[in-house]
Amino acid sequence: MRTSIATVCLSGGLVQKMYAAAEAGFDAIEIFEPDLIAAPQSPEEIRALASRLGLTLDLYQPFRDAEGVDEAAFGDVLHRAEAKFRLMQRLGMDLMLVCSNVGTATVDDDEVSAGQLRRLSDLAATYGIRLAYEALAWGRFVDDYRRSWRIVELADHPNVGICLDSFHILSRGHDPKQIEDIPAEKIFFLQLADAPALSMDVLSWSRHHRLFPGEGSFDLPAFLGHVLRAGYDGPLSLEVFNDTFRQTDPVRTARQAQRSLRWLADRTAELLGEEAGPLPRLPEVTAPEAFDFVEIKAADTSGVEVLLEQLGFDFGGRHRSKQVRLWTWGSARVVCNDVPSASPEPHIAAVGFDVADSDPAAERAARLMAPPVHRRTYAGEQALRAFTSPDGTEVFLSHAEDWIGEFDGGVSRPDGNAARIDHVNLVQPWHSFDEAVLFYTSVLSLTPQPTQEVAGPAGLVRSQVMSSPAGGVRLPLNLLPNGQQGQAQHFALACRDIIEVVAAARERGLRPLKVPGNYYDDLVARFGLADDLVATLRDLDLLYDRDADGEYLHCYTETVGEVFFELVERRDRYDGYGAGNAPVRLVSQAG
Ligand code: MG
Ligand code: MG
């Protein structure tokens, strides 16, 4: 599988982009014309650098407004094209993208467009150059790959073929299955991009919101499956216009891009089975169905330990060689790690995911270029496999039975309310949100759920839940409004009877986050709850939600450093997170 990336995906100057692409293991790049024009290097220098870096220059793009024009205008097109063909010769390139006419087309006639592409191809052929014709989703007359293919067929010239771009096809809802009817030798190039489900004009959607495969909601494995079934064996090339990626470190973005292609190849191979040919597979892992532990780190975590005790956790012992203490409650395990050099505020530093066999999971993470975490281990201790997620939180692939013996035993009170970790909510910096979605999709095989937005006192909070198939692992990723960094993370403990748990916790001194009286008046209006239930909720500062699947009772602790806890009780098959209550929590926390 040859991998390629358009220079438009990355920030920086052309040379920087080329180094980043090479470093991330790409075989080729598409040169986006404005990047070349702005580069201080000559075409010959760019060509030489590419060869030193082991990159081939696979596509020069884009050449606009070529076809469907009147005869006088077409003379100008040929003149313009010839200058580009000469430039491409200096670069040592032989494939140019011609996108369907947006600006100057006046003739809506396939025969005319085909005739003009044929004449352009004749000229290209004298320079040894081929043309890949792409239907833009917003082309004046040609906005559908089936029509661009008809025109290429009519042009009937060995130097013109088609370029398929997943965005232009899937954003319009065009059926990609008919790609299989195009002869392989006529598919000159393939561009891949994902995108979030948005309802907006397709041009703005494309220019600002494209994503790498696995980060959005297009079915790219199915799309690529059709292209490969057609017999295409050229490079898989990413063309992603995205406002965030243009502002972030190109080396990191290029790795993210390469990860997306490795994931996509694996998913497509799975889909195609025997037909997949040489697509590389990843070691298979099933998504974890439980959290193994959460680690809280700080110079001093004692404030968190007070809270854990009040909630109902038991002290589970000290680690035999590190300043680490374990707290347990049912299957919920929290590790408090005092590190003098750590950020002084308690924060969620690591999350352990329970994987029965960590070897293939770790091998898969490494193949996806997840950066490994190295922690010191001593003789007889389990070396846990861990990787750094995009927001810096360490992700452990672990299994409590393997490491729990390293703690001297603590006490465990029998408790009918034995808790488990229901969800871990990680706040994401703006620049790594999409990368995080891909990370958890590809490395842990979690599935992204539809995004939600909730109103906070200082702006909208976007939330994307990543979850395992049976819901044992739920990982809401929250993106905060601009400029709000360092907001608290939290994790939620599910218990059988939250009213009993909170009443007992209050006896031990717990003070849940205060809920305003207006909230309970509204509850009565919204749900028509019985008076005594509302009185209990009000008394305990419990929040409530209900939908067709069941009910959700929950409450929050106060924040210690950068972390707080949530207690939840899910009734029946309730599957949400009380999103309607989030504004109340956000205002209460801000006040
Ligand atoms: Mg394209
Ligand atoms: Mg929550």
JSON list of N, CA and C in Angstrom, two decimals, residues 396-454:
[
{"chain": "A", "resi": 396, "resn": "PHE", "atom": "N", "xyz": [-3.24, 2.98, 29.54]},
{"chain": "A", "resi": 396, "resn": "PHE", "atom": "CA", "xyz": [-2.65, 1.69, 29.88]},
{"chain": "A", "resi": 396, "resn": "PHE", "atom": "C", "xyz": [-3.52, 0.56, 29.35]},
{"chain": "A", "resi": 397, "resn": "LEU", "atom": "N", "xyz": [-2.86, -0.47, 28.83]},
{"chain": "A", "resi": 397, "resn": "LEU", "atom": "CA", "xyz": [-3.55, -1.69, 28.41]},
{"chain": "A", "resi": 397, "resn": "LEU", "atom": "C", "xyz": [-3.21, -2.69, 29.51]},
{"chain": "A", "resi": 398, "resn": "SER", "atom": "N", "xyz": [-4.12, -2.90, 30.42]},
{"chain": "A", "resi": 398, "resn": "SER", "atom": "CA", "xyz": [-3.74, -3.61, 31.64]},
{"chain": "A", "resi": 398, "resn": "SER", "atom": "C", "xyz": [-4.87, -4.49, 32.14]},
{"chain": "A", "resi": 399, "resn": "HIS", "atom": "N", "xyz": [-4.58, -5.20, 33.19]},
{"chain": "A", "resi": 399, "resn": "HIS", "atom": "CA", "xyz": [-5.51, -6.17, 33.72]},
{"chain": "A", "resi": 399, "resn": "HIS", "atom": "C", "xyz": [-5.18, -6.28, 35.21]},
{"chain": "A", "resi": 400, "resn": "ALA", "atom": "N", "xyz": [-6.13, -5.87, 36.07]},
{"chain": "A", "resi": 400, "resn": "ALA", "atom": "CA", "xyz": [-5.83, -5.69, 37.50]},
{"chain": "A", "resi": 400, "resn": "ALA", "atom": "C", "xyz": [-5.13, -6.90, 38.12]},
{"chain": "A", "resi": 401, "resn": "GLU", "atom": "N", "xyz": [-5.54, -8.11, 37.73]},
{"chain": "A", "resi": 401, "resn": "GLU", "atom": "CA", "xyz": [-4.94, -9.30, 38.34]},
{"chain": "A", "resi": 401, "resn": "GLU", "atom": "C", "xyz": [-3.42, -9.32, 38.17]},
{"chain": "A", "resi": 402, "resn": "ASP", "atom": "N", "xyz": [-2.93, -8.67, 37.11]},
{"chain": "A", "resi": 402, "resn": "ASP", "atom": "CA", "xyz": [-1.49, -8.70, 36.85]},
{"chain": "A", "resi": 402, "resn": "ASP", "atom": "C", "xyz": [-0.71, -7.75, 37.77]},
{"chain": "A", "resi": 403, "resn": "TRP", "atom": "N", "xyz": [-1.34, -6.71, 38.29]},
{"chain": "A", "resi": 403, "resn": "TRP", "atom": "CA", "xyz": [-0.56, -5.72, 39.03]},
{"chain": "A", "resi": 403, "resn": "TRP", "atom": "C", "xyz": [-1.02, -5.49, 40.47]},
{"chain": "A", "resi": 404, "resn": "ILE", "atom": "N", "xyz": [-2.22, -5.99, 40.80]},
{"chain": "A", "resi": 404, "resn": "ILE", "atom": "CA", "xyz": [-2.77, -5.62, 42.10]},
{"chain": "A", "resi": 404, "resn": "ILE", "atom": "C", "xyz": [-1.97, -6.20, 43.25]},
{"chain": "A", "resi": 405, "resn": "GLY", "atom": "N", "xyz": [-1.25, -7.29, 43.01]},
{"chain": "A", "resi": 405, "resn": "GLY", "atom": "CA", "xyz": [-0.42, -7.92, 44.04]},
{"chain": "A", "resi": 405, "resn": "GLY", "atom": "C", "xyz": [0.77, -7.06, 44.46]},
{"chain": "A", "resi": 406, "resn": "GLU", "atom": "N", "xyz": [1.05, -6.01, 43.69]},
{"chain": "A", "resi": 406, "resn": "GLU", "atom": "CA", "xyz": [2.17, -5.13, 44.06]},
{"chain": "A", "resi": 406, "resn": "GLU", "atom": "C", "xyz": [1.78, -4.17, 45.18]},
{"chain": "A", "resi": 407, "resn": "PHE", "atom": "N", "xyz": [0.51, -4.18, 45.57]},
{"chain": "A", "resi": 407, "resn": "PHE", "atom": "CA", "xyz": [0.06, -3.34, 46.69]},
{"chain": "A", "resi": 407, "resn": "PHE", "atom": "C", "xyz": [-0.13, -4.22, 47.91]},
{"chain": "A", "resi": 408, "resn": "ASP", "atom": "N", "xyz": [0.37, -3.73, 49.08]},
{"chain": "A", "resi": 408, "resn": "ASP", "atom": "CA", "xyz": [0.10, -4.50, 50.28]},
{"chain": "A", "resi": 408, "resn": "ASP", "atom": "C", "xyz": [-1.40, -4.39, 50.55]},
{"chain": "A", "resi": 409, "resn": "GLY", "atom": "N", "xyz": [-1.99, -5.48, 50.98]},
{"chain": "A", "resi": 409, "resn": "GLY", "atom": "CA", "xyz": [-3.45, -5.55, 51.04]},
{"chain": "A", "resi": 409, "resn": "GLY", "atom": "C", "xyz": [-4.04, -4.47, 51.92]},
{"chain": "A", "resi": 410, "resn": "GLY", "atom": "N", "xyz": [-5.14, -3.96, 51.54]},
{"chain": "A", "resi": 410, "resn": "GLY", "atom": "CA", "xyz": [-5.84, -3.00, 52.36]},
{"chain": "A", "resi": 410, "resn": "GLY", "atom": "C", "xyz": [-7.06, -3.67, 52.97]},
{"chain": "A", "resi": 411, "resn": "VAL", "atom": "N", "xyz": [-8.04, -2.86, 53.32]},
{"chain": "A", "resi": 411, "resn": "VAL", "atom": "CA", "xyz": [-9.27, -3.42, 53.86]},
{"chain": "A", "resi": 411, "resn": "VAL", "atom": "C", "xyz": [-10.36, -3.33, 52.80]},
{"chain": "A", "resi": 412, "resn": "SER", "atom": "N", "xyz": [-11.26, -4.23, 52.84]},
{"chain": "A", "resi": 412, "resn": "SER", "atom": "CA", "xyz": [-12.37, -4.15, 51.91]},
{"chain": "A", "resi": 412, "resn": "SER", "atom": "C", "xyz": [-13.65, -4.45, 52.67]},
{"chain": "A", "resi": 413, "resn": "ARG", "atom": "N", "xyz": [-14.48, -3.42, 52.76]},
{"chain": "A", "resi": 413, "resn": "ARG", "atom": "CA", "xyz": [-15.76, -3.62, 53.45]},
{"chain": "A", "resi": 413, "resn": "ARG", "atom": "C", "xyz": [-16.75, -4.21, 52.45]},
{"chain": "A", "resi": 414, "resn": "PRO", "atom": "N", "xyz": [-17.51, -5.22, 52.87]},
{"chain": "A", "resi": 414, "resn": "PRO", "atom": "CA", "xyz": [-18.53, -5.72, 51.96]},
{"chain": "A", "resi": 414, "resn": "PRO", "atom": "C", "xyz": [-19.58, -4.61, 51.73]},
{"chain": "A", "resi": 415, "resn": "ASP", "atom": "N", "xyz": [-19.99, -4.45, 50.52]},
{"chain": "A", "resi": 415, "resn": "ASP", "atom": "CA", "xyz": [-20.88, -3.34, 50.22]},
{"chain": "A", "resi": 415, "resn": "ASP", "atom": "C", "xyz": [-21.78, -3.74, 49.06]},
{"chain": "A", "resi": 416, "resn": "GLY", "atom": "N", "xyz": [-23.07, -3.83, 49.33]},
{"chain": "A", "resi": 416, "resn": "GLY", "atom": "CA", "xyz": [-24.04, -4.20, 48.31]},
{"chain": "A", "resi": 416, "resn": "GLY", "atom": "C", "xyz": [-24.09, -3.19, 47.18]},
{"chain": "A", "resi": 417, "resn": "ASN", "atom": "N", "xyz": [-23.48, -2.03, 47.41]},
{"chain": "A", "resi": 417, "resn": "ASN", "atom": "CA", "xyz": [-23.53, -0.97, 46.42]},
{"chain": "A", "resi": 417, "resn": "ASN", "atom": "C", "xyz": [-22.28, -0.92, 45.57]},
{"chain": "A", "resi": 418, "resn": "ALA", "atom": "N", "xyz": [-21.52, -2.03, 45.58]},
{"chain": "A", "resi": 418, "resn": "ALA", "atom": "CA", "xyz": [-20.25, -2.07, 44.87]},
{"chain": "A", "resi": 418, "resn": "ALA", "atom": "C", "xyz": [-20.30, -1.30, 43.57]},
{"chain": "A", "resi": 419, "resn": "ALA", "atom": "N", "xyz": [-19.39, -0.35, 43.45]},
{"chain": "A", "resi": 419, "resn": "ALA", "atom": "CA", "xyz": [-19.42, 0.54, 42.28]},
{"chain": "A", "resi": 419, "resn": "ALA", "atom": "C", "xyz": [-18.51, 0.03, 41.18]},
{"chain": "A", "resi": 420, "resn": "ARG", "atom": "N", "xyz": [-18.70, 0.61, 40.02]},
{"chain": "A", "resi": 420, "resn": "ARG", "atom": "CA", "xyz": [-17.75, 0.41, 38.92]},
{"chain": "A", "resi": 420, "resn": "ARG", "atom": "C", "xyz": [-17.58, 1.76, 38.23]},
{"chain": "A", "resi": 421, "resn": "ILE", "atom": "N", "xyz": [-16.50, 1.87, 37.47]},
{"chain": "A", "resi": 421, "resn": "ILE", "atom": "CA", "xyz": [-16.31, 3.13, 36.74]},
{"chain": "A", "resi": 421, "resn": "ILE", "atom": "C", "xyz": [-17.24, 3.14, 35.55]},
{"chain": "A", "resi": 422, "resn": "ASP", "atom": "N", "xyz": [-18.13, 4.09, 35.51]},
{"chain": "A", "resi": 422, "resn": "ASP", "atom": "CA", "xyz": [-19.12, 4.16, 34.44]},
{"chain": "A", "resi": 422, "resn": "ASP", "atom": "C", "xyz": [-18.56, 4.90, 33.22]},
{"chain": "A", "resi": 423, "resn": "HIS", "atom": "N", "xyz": [-17.98, 6.07, 33.45]},
{"chain": "A", "resi": 423, "resn": "HIS", "atom": "CA", "xyz": [-17.35, 6.78, 32.35]},
{"chain": "A", "resi": 423, "resn": "HIS", "atom": "C", "xyz": [-16.24, 7.68, 32.87]},
{"chain": "A", "resi": 424, "resn": "VAL", "atom": "N", "xyz": [-15.30, 7.94, 31.98]},
{"chain": "A", "resi": 424, "resn": "VAL", "atom": "CA", "xyz": [-14.19, 8.84, 32.29]},
{"chain": "A", "resi": 424, "resn": "VAL", "atom": "C", "xyz": [-14.28, 9.97, 31.27]},
{"chain": "A", "resi": 425, "resn": "ASN", "atom": "N", "xyz": [-14.36, 11.18, 31.77]},
{"chain": "A", "resi": 425, "resn": "ASN", "atom": "CA", "xyz": [-14.58, 12.33, 30.91]},
{"chain": "A", "resi": 425, "resn": "ASN", "atom": "C", "xyz": [-13.28, 13.12, 30.79]},
{"chain": "A", "resi": 426, "resn": "LEU", "atom": "N", "xyz": [-12.74, 13.17, 29.59]},
{"chain": "A", "resi": 426, "resn": "LEU", "atom": "CA", "xyz": [-11.45, 13.83, 29.39]},
{"chain": "A", "resi": 426, "resn": "LEU", "atom": "C", "xyz": [-11.65, 15.11, 28.58]},
{"chain": "A", "resi": 427, "resn": "VAL", "atom": "N", "xyz": [-11.18, 16.19, 29.12]},
{"chain": "A", "resi": 427, "resn": "VAL", "atom": "CA", "xyz": [-11.28, 17.49, 28.44]},
{"chain": "A", "resi": 427, "resn": "VAL", "atom": "C", "xyz": [-10.15, 17.57, 27.42]},
{"chain": "A", "resi": 428, "resn": "GLN", "atom": "N", "xyz": [-10.50, 17.91, 26.20]},
{"chain": "A", "resi": 428, "resn": "GLN", "atom": "CA", "xyz": [-9.51, 17.93, 25.13]},
{"chain": "A", "resi": 428, "resn": "GLN", "atom": "C", "xyz": [-9.13, 19.35, 24.74]},
{"chain": "A", "resi": 429, "resn": "PRO", "atom": "N", "xyz": [-7.83, 19.60, 24.55]},
{"chain": "A", "resi": 429, "resn": "PRO", "atom": "CA", "xyz": [-7.45, 20.89, 23.97]},
{"chain": "A", "resi": 429, "resn": "PRO", "atom": "C", "xyz": [-8.02, 20.99, 22.54]},
{"chain": "A", "resi": 430, "resn": "TRP", "atom": "N", "xyz": [-8.27, 22.20, 22.07]},
{"chain": "A", "resi": 430, "resn": "TRP", "atom": "CA", "xyz": [-8.92, 22.38, 20.75]},
{"chain": "A", "resi": 430, "resn": "TRP", "atom": "C", "xyz": [-8.14, 21.73, 19.63]},
{"chain": "A", "resi": 431, "resn": "HIS", "atom": "N", "xyz": [-6.82, 21.70, 19.73]},
{"chain": "A", "resi": 431, "resn": "HIS", "atom": "CA", "xyz": [-6.04, 21.25, 18.58]},
{"chain": "A", "resi": 431, "resn": "HIS", "atom": "C", "xyz": [-5.90, 19.73, 18.51]},
{"chain": "A", "resi": 432, "resn": "SER", "atom": "N", "xyz": [-6.35, 19.01, 19.55]},
{"chain": "A", "resi": 432, "resn": "SER", "atom": "CA", "xyz": [-6.17, 17.55, 19.45]},
{"chain": "A", "resi": 432, "resn": "SER", "atom": "C", "xyz": [-7.48, 16.78, 19.56]},
{"chain": "A", "resi": 433, "resn": "PHE", "atom": "N", "xyz": [-8.59, 17.48, 19.43]},
{"chain": "A", "resi": 433, "resn": "PHE", "atom": "CA", "xyz": [-9.88, 16.82, 19.59]},
{"chain": "A", "resi": 433, "resn": "PHE", "atom": "C", "xyz": [-10.10, 15.73, 18.52]},
{"chain": "A", "resi": 434, "resn": "ASP", "atom": "N", "xyz": [-9.94, 16.09, 17.25]},
{"chain": "A", "resi": 434, "resn": "ASP", "atom": "CA", "xyz": [-10.18, 15.11, 16.17]},
{"chain": "A", "resi": 434, "resn": "ASP", "atom": "C", "xyz": [-9.16, 13.99, 16.22]},
{"chain": "A", "resi": 435, "resn": "GLU", "atom": "N", "xyz": [-7.94, 14.35, 16.58]},
{"chain": "A", "resi": 435, "resn": "GLU", "atom": "CA", "xyz": [-6.88, 13.35, 16.69]},
{"chain": "A", "resi": 435, "resn": "GLU", "atom": "C", "xyz": [-7.25, 12.34, 17.79]},
{"chain": "A", "resi": 436, "resn": "ALA", "atom": "N", "xyz": [-7.85, 12.84, 18.86]},
{"chain": "A", "resi": 436, "resn": "ALA", "atom": "CA", "xyz": [-8.24, 11.94, 19.96]},
{"chain": "A", "resi": 436, "resn": "ALA", "atom": "C", "xyz": [-9.32, 10.96, 19.51]},
{"chain": "A", "resi": 437, "resn": "VAL", "atom": "N", "xyz": [-10.25, 11.44, 18.70]},
{"chain": "A", "resi": 437, "resn": "VAL", "atom": "CA", "xyz": [-11.30, 10.54, 18.20]},
{"chain": "A", "resi": 437, "resn": "VAL", "atom": "C", "xyz": [-10.66, 9.40, 17.40]},
{"chain": "A", "resi": 438, "resn": "LEU", "atom": "N", "xyz": [-9.73, 9.76, 16.52]},
{"chain": "A", "resi": 438, "resn": "LEU", "atom": "CA", "xyz": [-9.05, 8.73, 15.72]},
{"chain": "A", "resi": 438, "resn": "LEU", "atom": "C", "xyz": [-8.22, 7.81, 16.61]},
{"chain": "A", "resi": 439, "resn": "PHE", "atom": "N", "xyz": [-7.54, 8.38, 17.61]},
{"chain": "A", "resi": 439, "resn": "PHE", "atom": "CA", "xyz": [-6.70, 7.58, 18.50]},
{"chain": "A", "resi": 439, "resn": "PHE", "atom": "C", "xyz": [-7.52, 6.49, 19.17]},
{"chain": "A", "resi": 440, "resn": "TYR", "atom": "N", "xyz": [-8.64, 6.87, 19.78]},
{"chain": "A", "resi": 440, "resn": "TYR", "atom": "CA", "xyz": [-9.43, 5.87, 20.51]},
{"chain": "A", "resi": 440, "resn": "TYR", "atom": "C", "xyz": [-10.16, 4.92, 19.56]},
{"chain": "A", "resi": 441, "resn": "THR", "atom": "N", "xyz": [-10.52, 5.42, 18.38]},
{"chain": "A", "resi": 441, "resn": "THR", "atom": "CA", "xyz": [-11.15, 4.54, 17.38]},
{"chain": "A", "resi": 441, "resn": "THR", "atom": "C", "xyz": [-10.15, 3.47, 16.93]},
{"chain": "A", "resi": 442, "resn": "SER", "atom": "N", "xyz": [-8.95, 3.92, 16.59]},
{"chain": "A", "resi": 442, "resn": "SER", "atom": "CA", "xyz": [-8.00, 3.00, 15.95]},
{"chain": "A", "resi": 442, "resn": "SER", "atom": "C", "xyz": [-7.25, 2.15, 16.96]},
{"chain": "A", "resi": 443, "resn": "VAL", "atom": "N", "xyz": [-6.77, 2.77, 18.03]},
{"chain": "A", "resi": 443, "resn": "VAL", "atom": "CA", "xyz": [-5.93, 2.02, 18.97]},
{"chain": "A", "resi": 443, "resn": "VAL", "atom": "C", "xyz": [-6.77, 1.09, 19.83]},
{"chain": "A", "resi": 444, "resn": "LEU", "atom": "N", "xyz": [-7.90, 1.58, 20.35]},
{"chain": "A", "resi": 444, "resn": "LEU", "atom": "CA", "xyz": [-8.69, 0.78, 21.29]},
{"chain": "A", "resi": 444, "resn": "LEU", "atom": "C", "xyz": [-9.96, 0.19, 20.68]},
{"chain": "A", "resi": 445, "resn": "SER", "atom": "N", "xyz": [-10.21, 0.46, 19.41]},
{"chain": "A", "resi": 445, "resn": "SER", "atom": "CA", "xyz": [-11.42, -0.04, 18.74]},
{"chain": "A", "resi": 445, "resn": "SER", "atom": "C", "xyz": [-12.71, 0.46, 19.39]},
{"chain": "A", "resi": 446, "resn": "LEU", "atom": "N", "xyz": [-12.66, 1.64, 20.01]},
{"chain": "A", "resi": 446, "resn": "LEU", "atom": "CA", "xyz": [-13.89, 2.22, 20.53]},
{"chain": "A", "resi": 446, "resn": "LEU", "atom": "C", "xyz": [-14.67, 2.87, 19.38]},
{"chain": "A", "resi": 447, "resn": "THR", "atom": "N", "xyz": [-15.97, 3.04, 19.59]},
{"chain": "A", "resi": 447, "resn": "THR", "atom": "CA", "xyz": [-16.82, 3.57, 18.52]},
{"chain": "A", "resi": 447, "resn": "THR", "atom": "C", "xyz": [-17.30, 4.98, 18.88]},
{"chain": "A", "resi": 448, "resn": "PRO", "atom": "N", "xyz": [-17.09, 5.94, 17.97]},
{"chain": "A", "resi": 448, "resn": "PRO", "atom": "CA", "xyz": [-17.58, 7.30, 18.27]},
{"chain": "A", "resi": 448, "resn": "PRO", "atom": "C", "xyz": [-19.10, 7.38, 18.16]},
{"chain": "A", "resi": 449, "resn": "GLN", "atom": "N", "xyz": [-19.73, 8.00, 19.13]},
{"chain": "A", "resi": 449, "resn": "GLN", "atom": "CA", "xyz": [-21.17, 8.24, 19.10]},
{"chain": "A", "resi": 449, "resn": "GLN", "atom": "C", "xyz": [-21.41, 9.65, 18.54]},
{"chain": "A", "resi": 450, "resn": "PRO", "atom": "N", "xyz": [-22.64, 9.95, 18.14]},
{"chain": "A", "resi": 450, "resn": "PRO", "atom": "CA", "xyz": [-22.89, 11.29, 17.59]},
{"chain": "A", "resi": 450, "resn": "PRO", "atom": "C", "xyz": [-22.48, 12.39, 18.58]},
{"chain": "A", "resi": 451, "resn": "THR", "atom": "N", "xyz": [-21.95, 13.50, 18.05]},
{"chain": "A", "resi": 451, "resn": "THR", "atom": "CA", "xyz": [-21.51, 14.57, 18.95]},
{"chain": "A", "resi": 451, "resn": "THR", "atom": "C", "xyz": [-22.72, 15.35, 19.47]},
{"chain": "A", "resi": 452, "resn": "GLN", "atom": "N", "xyz": [-22.51, 15.95, 20.63]},
{"chain": "A", "resi": 452, "resn": "GLN", "atom": "CA", "xyz": [-23.54, 16.78, 21.25]},
{"chain": "A", "resi": 452, "resn": "GLN", "atom": "C", "xyz": [-22.91, 18.08, 21.67]},
{"chain": "A", "resi": 453, "resn": "GLU", "atom": "N", "xyz": [-23.72, 19.11, 21.76]},
{"chain": "A", "resi": 453, "resn": "GLU", "atom": "CA", "xyz": [-23.21, 20.38, 22.27]},
{"chain": "A", "resi": 453, "resn": "GLU", "atom": "C", "xyz": [-24.06, 20.80, 23.45]},
{"chain": "A", "resi": 454, "resn": "VAL", "atom": "N", "xyz": [-23.41, 21.20, 24.53]},
{"chain": "A", "resi": 454, "resn": "VAL", "atom": "CA", "xyz": [-24.17, 21.69, 25.68]},
{"chain": "A", "resi": 454, "resn": "VAL", "atom": "C", "xyz": [-23.70, 23.10, 26.01]}
]
